[in-house]
PDB file of C-alpha atoms in Angstrom:
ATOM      1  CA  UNK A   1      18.963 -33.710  38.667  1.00 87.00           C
ATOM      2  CA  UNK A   2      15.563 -33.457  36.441  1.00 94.00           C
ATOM      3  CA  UNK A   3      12.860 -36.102  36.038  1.00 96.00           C
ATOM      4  CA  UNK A   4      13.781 -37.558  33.351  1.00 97.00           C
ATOM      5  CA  UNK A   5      17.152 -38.974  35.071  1.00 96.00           C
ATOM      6  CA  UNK A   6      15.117 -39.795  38.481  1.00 98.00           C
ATOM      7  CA  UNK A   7      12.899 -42.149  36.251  1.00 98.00           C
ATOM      8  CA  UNK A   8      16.146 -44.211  34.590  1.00 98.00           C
ATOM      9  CA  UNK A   9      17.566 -44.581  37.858  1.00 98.00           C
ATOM     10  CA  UNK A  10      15.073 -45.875  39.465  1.00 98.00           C
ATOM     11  CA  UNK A  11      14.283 -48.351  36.689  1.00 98.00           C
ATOM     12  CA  UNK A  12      17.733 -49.643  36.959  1.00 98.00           C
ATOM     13  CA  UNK A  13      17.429 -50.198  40.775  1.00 98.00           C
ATOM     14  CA  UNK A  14      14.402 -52.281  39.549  1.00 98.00           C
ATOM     15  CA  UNK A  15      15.605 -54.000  36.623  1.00 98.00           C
ATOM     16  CA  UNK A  16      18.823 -54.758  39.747  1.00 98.00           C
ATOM     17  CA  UNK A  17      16.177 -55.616  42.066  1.00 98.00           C
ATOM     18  CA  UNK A  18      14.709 -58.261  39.419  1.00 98.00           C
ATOM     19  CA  UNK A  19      17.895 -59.812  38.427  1.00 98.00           C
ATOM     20  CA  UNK A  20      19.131 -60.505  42.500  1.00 96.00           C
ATOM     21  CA  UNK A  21      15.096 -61.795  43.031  1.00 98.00           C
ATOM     22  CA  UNK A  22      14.713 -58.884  45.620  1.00 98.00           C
ATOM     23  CA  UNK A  23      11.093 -57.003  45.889  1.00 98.00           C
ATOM     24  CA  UNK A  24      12.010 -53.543  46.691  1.00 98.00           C
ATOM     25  CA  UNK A  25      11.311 -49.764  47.299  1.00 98.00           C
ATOM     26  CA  UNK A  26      13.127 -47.415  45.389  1.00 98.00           C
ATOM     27  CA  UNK A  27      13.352 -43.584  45.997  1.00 98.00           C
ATOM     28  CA  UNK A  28      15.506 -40.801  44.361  1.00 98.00           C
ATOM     29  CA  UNK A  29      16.035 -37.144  46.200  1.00 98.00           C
ATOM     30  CA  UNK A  30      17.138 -33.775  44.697  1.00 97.00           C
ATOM     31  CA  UNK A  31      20.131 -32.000  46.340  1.00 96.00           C
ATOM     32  CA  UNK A  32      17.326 -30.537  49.309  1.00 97.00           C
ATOM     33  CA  UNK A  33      16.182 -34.238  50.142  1.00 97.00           C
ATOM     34  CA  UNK A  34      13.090 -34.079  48.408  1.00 97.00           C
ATOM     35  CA  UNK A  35      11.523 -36.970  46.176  1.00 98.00           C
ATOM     36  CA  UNK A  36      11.790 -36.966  42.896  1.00 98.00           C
ATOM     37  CA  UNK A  37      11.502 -40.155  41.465  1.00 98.00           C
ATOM     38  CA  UNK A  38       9.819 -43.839  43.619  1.00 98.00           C
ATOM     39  CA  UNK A  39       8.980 -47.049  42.944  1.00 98.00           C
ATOM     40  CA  UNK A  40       7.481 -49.786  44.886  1.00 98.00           C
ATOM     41  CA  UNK A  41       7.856 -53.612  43.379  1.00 98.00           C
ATOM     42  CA  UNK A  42       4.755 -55.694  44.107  1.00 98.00           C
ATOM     43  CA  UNK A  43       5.158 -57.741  46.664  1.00 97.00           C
ATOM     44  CA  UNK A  44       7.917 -54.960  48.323  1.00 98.00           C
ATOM     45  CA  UNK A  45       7.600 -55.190  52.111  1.00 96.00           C
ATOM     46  CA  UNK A  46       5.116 -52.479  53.746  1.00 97.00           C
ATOM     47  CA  UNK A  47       8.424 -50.619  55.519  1.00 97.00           C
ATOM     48  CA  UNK A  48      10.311 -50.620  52.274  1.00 97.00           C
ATOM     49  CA  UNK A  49       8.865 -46.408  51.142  1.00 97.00           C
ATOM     50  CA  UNK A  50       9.848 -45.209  54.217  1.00 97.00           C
ATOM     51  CA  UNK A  51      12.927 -46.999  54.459  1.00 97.00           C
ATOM     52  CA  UNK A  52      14.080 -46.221  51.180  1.00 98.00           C
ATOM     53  CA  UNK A  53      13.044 -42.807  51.172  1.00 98.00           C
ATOM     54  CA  UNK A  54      14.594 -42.189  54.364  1.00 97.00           C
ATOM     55  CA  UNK A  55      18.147 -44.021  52.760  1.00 97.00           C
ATOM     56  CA  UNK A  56      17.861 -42.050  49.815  1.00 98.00           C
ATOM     57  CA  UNK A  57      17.918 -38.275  52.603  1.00 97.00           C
ATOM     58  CA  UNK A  58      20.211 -39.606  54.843  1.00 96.00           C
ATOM     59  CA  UNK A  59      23.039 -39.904  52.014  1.00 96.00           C
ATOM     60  CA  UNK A  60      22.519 -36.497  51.241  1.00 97.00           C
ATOM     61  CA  UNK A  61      22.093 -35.398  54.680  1.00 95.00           C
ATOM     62  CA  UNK A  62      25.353 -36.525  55.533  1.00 92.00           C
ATOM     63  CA  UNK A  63      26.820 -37.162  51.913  1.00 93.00           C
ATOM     64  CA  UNK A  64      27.952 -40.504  52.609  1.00 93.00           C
ATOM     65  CA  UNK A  65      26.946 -43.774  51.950  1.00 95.00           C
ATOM     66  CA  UNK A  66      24.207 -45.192  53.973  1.00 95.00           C
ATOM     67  CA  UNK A  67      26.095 -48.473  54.596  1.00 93.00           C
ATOM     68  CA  UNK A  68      29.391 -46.788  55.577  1.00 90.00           C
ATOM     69  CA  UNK A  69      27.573 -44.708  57.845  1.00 86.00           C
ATOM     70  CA  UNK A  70      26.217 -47.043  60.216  1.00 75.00           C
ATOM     71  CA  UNK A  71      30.191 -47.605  61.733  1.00 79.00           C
ATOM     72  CA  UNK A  72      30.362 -44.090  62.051  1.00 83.00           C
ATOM     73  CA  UNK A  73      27.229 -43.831  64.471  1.00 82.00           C
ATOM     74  CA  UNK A  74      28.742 -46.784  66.473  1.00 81.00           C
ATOM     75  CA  UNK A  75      29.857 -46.261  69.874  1.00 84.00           C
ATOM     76  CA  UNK A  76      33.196 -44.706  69.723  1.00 86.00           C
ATOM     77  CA  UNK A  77      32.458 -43.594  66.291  1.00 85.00           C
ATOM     78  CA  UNK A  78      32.998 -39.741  64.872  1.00 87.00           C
ATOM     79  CA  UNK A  79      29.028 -40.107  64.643  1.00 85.00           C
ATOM     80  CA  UNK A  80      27.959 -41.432  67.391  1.00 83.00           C
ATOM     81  CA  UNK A  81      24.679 -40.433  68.961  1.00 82.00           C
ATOM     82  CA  UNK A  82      23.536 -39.326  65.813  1.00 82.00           C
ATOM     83  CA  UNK A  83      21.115 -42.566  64.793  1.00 70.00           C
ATOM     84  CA  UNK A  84      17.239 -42.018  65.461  1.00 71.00           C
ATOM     85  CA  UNK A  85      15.188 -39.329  64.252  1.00 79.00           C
ATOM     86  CA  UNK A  86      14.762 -38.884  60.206  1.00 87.00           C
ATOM     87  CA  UNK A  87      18.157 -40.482  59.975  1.00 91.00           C
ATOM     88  CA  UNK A  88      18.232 -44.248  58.467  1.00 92.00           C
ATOM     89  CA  UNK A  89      21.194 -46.279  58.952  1.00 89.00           C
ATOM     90  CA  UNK A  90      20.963 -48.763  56.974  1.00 92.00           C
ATOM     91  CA  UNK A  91      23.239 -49.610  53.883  1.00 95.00           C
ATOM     92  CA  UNK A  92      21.340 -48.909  50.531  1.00 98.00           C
ATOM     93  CA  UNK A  93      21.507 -45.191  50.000  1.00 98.00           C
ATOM     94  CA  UNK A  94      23.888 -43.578  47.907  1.00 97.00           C
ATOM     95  CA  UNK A  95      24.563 -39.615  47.377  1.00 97.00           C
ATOM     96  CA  UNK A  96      24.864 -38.416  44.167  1.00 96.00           C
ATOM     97  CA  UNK A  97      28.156 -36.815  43.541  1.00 94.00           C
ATOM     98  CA  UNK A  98      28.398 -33.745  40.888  1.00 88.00           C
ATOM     99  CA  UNK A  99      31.158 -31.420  40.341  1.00 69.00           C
ATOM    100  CA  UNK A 100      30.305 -27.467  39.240  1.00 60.00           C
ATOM    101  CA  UNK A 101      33.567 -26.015  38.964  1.00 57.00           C
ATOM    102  CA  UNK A 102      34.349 -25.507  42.260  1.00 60.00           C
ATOM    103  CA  UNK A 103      34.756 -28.819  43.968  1.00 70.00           C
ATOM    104  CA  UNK A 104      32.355 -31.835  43.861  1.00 85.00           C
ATOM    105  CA  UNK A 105      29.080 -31.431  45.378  1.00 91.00           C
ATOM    106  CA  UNK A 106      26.137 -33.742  46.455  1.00 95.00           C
ATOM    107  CA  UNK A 107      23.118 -32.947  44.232  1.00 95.00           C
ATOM    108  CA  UNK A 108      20.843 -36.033  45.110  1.00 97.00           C
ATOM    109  CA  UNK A 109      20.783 -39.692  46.302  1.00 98.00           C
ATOM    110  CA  UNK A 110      19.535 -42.757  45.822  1.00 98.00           C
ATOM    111  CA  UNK A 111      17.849 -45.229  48.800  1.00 98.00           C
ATOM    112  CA  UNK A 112      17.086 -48.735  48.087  1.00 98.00           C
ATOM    113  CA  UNK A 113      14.888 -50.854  50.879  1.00 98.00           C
ATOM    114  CA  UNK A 114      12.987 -54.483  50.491  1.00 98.00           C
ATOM    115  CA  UNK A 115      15.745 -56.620  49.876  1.00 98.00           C
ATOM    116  CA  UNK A 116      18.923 -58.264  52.024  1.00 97.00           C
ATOM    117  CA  UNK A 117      21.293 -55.617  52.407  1.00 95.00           C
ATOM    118  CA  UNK A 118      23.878 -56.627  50.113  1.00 97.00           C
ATOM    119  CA  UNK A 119      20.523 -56.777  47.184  1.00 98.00           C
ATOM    120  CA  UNK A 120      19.428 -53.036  48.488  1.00 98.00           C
ATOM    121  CA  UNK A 121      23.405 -51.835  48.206  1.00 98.00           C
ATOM    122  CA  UNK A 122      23.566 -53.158  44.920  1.00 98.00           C
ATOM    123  CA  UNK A 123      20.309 -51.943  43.658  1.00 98.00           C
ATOM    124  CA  UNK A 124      21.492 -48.725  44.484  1.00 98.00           C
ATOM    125  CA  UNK A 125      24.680 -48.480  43.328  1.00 98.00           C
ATOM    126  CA  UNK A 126      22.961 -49.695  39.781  1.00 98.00           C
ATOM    127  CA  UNK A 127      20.992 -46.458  40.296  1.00 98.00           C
ATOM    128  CA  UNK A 128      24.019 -44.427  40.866  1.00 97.00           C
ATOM    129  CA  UNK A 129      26.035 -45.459  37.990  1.00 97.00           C
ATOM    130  CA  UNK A 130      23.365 -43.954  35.459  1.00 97.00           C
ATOM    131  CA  UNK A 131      23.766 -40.952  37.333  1.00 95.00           C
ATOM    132  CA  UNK A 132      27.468 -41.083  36.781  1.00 92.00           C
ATOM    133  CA  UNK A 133      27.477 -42.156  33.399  1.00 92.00           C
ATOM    134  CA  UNK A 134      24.484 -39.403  32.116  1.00 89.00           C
TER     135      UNK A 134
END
């Protein structure tokens, strides 16, 4: 993960976020959780850098998507009890999958917050795939 790659995916979540009519936040994380790379379209809702930010370290946290996640917390789930604190439930974060040699890692992630959540899932897969495709 470098700048330079933070930048172009968060562009494409925005150039995503244009084309479904969404306003959004958009946030990209190194492999620690830290930013690297936001964006806030005008007109975003006030929530949207925190949510998006907290998407974006929750999919690395737990190196899953955010979306697929929230089952998993359900009662009954292998998660359960784990939703509150830093952790954000909510789909429209996406780790960032790299492989070194020695089995696939997560180095990053992408949250996406502002729009419905089918807009913020697909904002941030749009992110993802310039990762994969670097």
């Amino acid at each position: 993960m470098n700048l330079e790659l933070a930048l172009r995916m968060t562009e494409a979540a925005v150039r995503q976020a244009m084309r479904e009519g969404a306003a959004v936040s958009v946030a990209v994380v190194d492999e620690g959780g830290n930013l690297m790379s936001f964006q806030r379209m005008e007109g975003a809702d006030i929530a949207g850098p925190v949510l998006a930010q907290g998407k974006a370290w929750t999919s690395v946290a737990l190196r899953g998507s955010t979306a697929e996640l929230a089952g998993r917390t359900a009662p009954g789930g292998e998660l359960h009890g784990l939703a509150g604190g830093r952790f954000t439930l909510l789909g429209g974060g996406v780790p960032l999958w790299s492989d070194y040699g020695e089995g696939e890692r997560v180095v990053g992630g992408v949250g996406v917050s502002g729009g419905t959540l089918a807009q913020d899932v697909a904002c941030a897969e749009a992110a993802a795939l310039v990762w994969r495709t670097r």
